[in-house]
Coordinates of N, CA and C in Angstrom, one line a residue:
M11 N -1.2 -10.2 5.1 CA -1.5 -11.6 5.1 C -2.5 -11.9 3.9
A12 N -3.3 -10.9 3.6 CA -4.2 -11.1 2.4 C -3.4 -11.3 1.0
A13 N -2.2 -10.4 1.0 CA -1.4 -10.5 -0.2 C -0.8 -11.7 -0.4
L14 N -0.4 -12.4 0.8 CA 0.2 -13.7 0.6 C -0.8 -14.8 0.1
T15 N -2.0 -14.8 0.6 CA -3.1 -15.6 0.1 C -3.4 -15.3 -1.4
A16 N -3.5 -13.9 -1.7 CA -3.7 -13.6 -3.2 C -2.8 -14.0 -4.1
I17 N -1.5 -14.1 -3.7 CA -0.4 -14.6 -4.5 C -0.6 -16.0 -5.0
K18 N -1.2 -16.7 -4.1 CA -1.5 -18.2 -4.4 C -2.8 -18.4 -5.1
V19 N -3.7 -17.5 -4.9 CA -5.1 -17.8 -5.4 C -5.5 -17.0 -6.6
N20 N -5.1 -15.6 -6.5 CA -5.6 -14.7 -7.4 C -4.8 -14.7 -8.7
P21 N -5.2 -15.0 -9.9 CA -4.4 -14.9 -11.1 C -3.8 -13.7 -11.4
V22 N -4.5 -12.7 -11.2 CA -3.9 -11.3 -11.4 C -2.6 -10.9 -10.5
I23 N -2.9 -11.1 -9.3 CA -1.8 -10.9 -8.3 C -0.7 -11.9 -8.6
K24 N -0.9 -13.1 -8.9 CA 0.1 -14.1 -9.1 C 0.9 -13.7 -10.3
R25 N 0.3 -13.2 -11.3 CA 1.0 -12.8 -12.6 C 1.9 -11.5 -12.2
F26 N 1.3 -10.6 -11.4 CA 2.1 -9.5 -11.1 C 3.3 -9.8 -10.2
Y27 N 3.1 -10.8 -9.3 CA 4.2 -11.3 -8.4 C 5.3 -12.0 -9.3
E28 N 4.8 -12.8 -10.3 CA 5.9 -13.4 -11.1 C 6.7 -12.4 -12.0
D29 N 6.0 -11.4 -12.4 CA 6.5 -10.4 -13.4 C 7.5 -9.6 -12.7
H30 N 7.3 -9.2 -11.4 CA 8.1 -8.4 -10.7 C 9.1 -9.1 -9.7
K31 N 9.2 -10.3 -9.9 CA 10.2 -11.1 -8.9 C 11.5 -10.7 -9.1
G32 N 12.0 -10.5 -10.4 CA 13.4 -10.1 -10.6 C 13.9 -8.8 -10.1
R33 N 12.9 -7.8 -10.1 CA 13.2 -6.5 -9.7 C 13.0 -6.2 -8.3
L34 N 12.2 -6.7 -7.7 CA 11.8 -6.5 -6.2 C 12.1 -7.8 -5.4
K35 N 12.5 -7.6 -4.2 CA 12.9 -8.8 -3.4 C 12.1 -8.8 -2.0
G36 N 11.8 -9.9 -1.4 CA 11.3 -10.0 -0.1 C 10.0 -9.2 0.1
K37 N 10.1 -8.4 1.2 CA 9.0 -7.7 1.9 C 8.5 -6.6 0.8
K38 N 9.4 -6.0 -0.1 CA 9.0 -5.0 -1.2 C 8.2 -5.6 -2.0
L39 N 8.4 -6.8 -2.4 CA 7.5 -7.4 -3.4 C 6.0 -7.8 -2.7
I40 N 6.1 -8.2 -1.6 CA 4.8 -8.5 -0.8 C 4.0 -7.2 -0.7
V41 N 4.6 -6.1 -0.3 CA 4.0 -4.9 -0.2 C 3.5 -4.3 -1.5
A42 N 4.3 -4.6 -2.6 CA 3.7 -4.2 -3.9 C 2.5 -5.0 -4.4
C43 N 2.5 -6.2 -4.0 CA 1.3 -7.1 -4.3 C 0.1 -6.7 -3.3
A44 N 0.5 -6.2 -2.2 CA -0.7 -5.8 -1.3 C -1.3 -4.4 -1.8
R45 N -0.4 -3.6 -2.4 CA -0.9 -2.5 -2.9 C -1.8 -2.7 -4.2
K46 N -1.4 -3.6 -5.0 CA -2.1 -4.0 -6.1 C -3.5 -4.5 -5.8
L47 N -3.5 -5.4 -4.7 CA -4.7 -6.0 -4.2 C -5.6 -4.8 -3.6
A48 N -5.1 -3.8 -3.0 CA -5.9 -2.6 -2.5 C -6.4 -1.8 -3.6
V49 N -5.7 -1.6 -4.7 CA -6.3 -1.0 -5.8 C -7.4 -1.7 -6.5
I50 N -7.2 -2.9 -6.7 CA -8.4 -3.8 -7.2 C -9.6 -3.7 -6.3
T51 N -9.4 -3.9 -5.0 CA -10.5 -3.7 -4.1 C -11.2 -2.5 -4.2
W52 N -10.4 -1.3 -4.2 CA -10.9 0.0 -4.2 C -11.8 0.2 -5.5
A53 N -11.4 -0.3 -6.6 CA -12.0 -0.2 -7.9 C -13.3 -1.0 -7.9
V54 N -13.3 -2.2 -7.3 CA -14.5 -2.9 -7.3 C -15.6 -2.1 -6.5
L55 N -15.2 -1.6 -5.3 CA -16.0 -0.9 -4.4 C -16.6 0.4 -5.1
Y56 N -15.7 1.1 -5.7 CA -15.9 2.5 -6.4 C -16.8 2.4 -7.6
Y57 N -16.5 1.3 -8.4 CA -17.4 1.2 -9.6 C -18.6 0.3 -9.4
N58 N -18.7 -0.3 -8.3 CA -19.8 -1.2 -7.9 C -20.0 -2.2 -9.0
K59 N -18.9 -2.8 -9.3 CA -18.9 -3.9 -10.4 C -18.1 -5.1 -9.8
P60 N -18.6 -6.4 -10.2 CA -17.9 -7.5 -9.6 C -16.4 -7.5 -10.3
F61 N -15.4 -8.2 -9.6 CA -14.1 -8.4 -10.1 C -14.1 -9.3 -11.3
D62 N -13.4 -8.8 -12.4 CA -13.3 -9.5 -13.6 C -11.8 -9.5 -14.0
A63 N -11.1 -10.5 -13.9 CA -9.7 -10.7 -14.2 C -9.3 -10.4 -15.5
S64 N -10.3 -10.4 -16.6 CA -9.9 -10.3 -17.9 C -9.8 -8.7 -18.2
E65 N -10.2 -7.9 -17.3 CA -10.2 -6.4 -17.6 C -8.9 -5.8 -17.1

């Protein structure tokens, strides 16, 4: 559910979704976006820095 919201709101996830739309379909694309969101979340917690979309 978080991935579906992130696709609409987060510019990084939205760009990832648009770039991979041709190669992946349906639930596989949503799972890929969820993984991308999890990696971003892990990096924010691990490095203790706020999220910056430009990096």
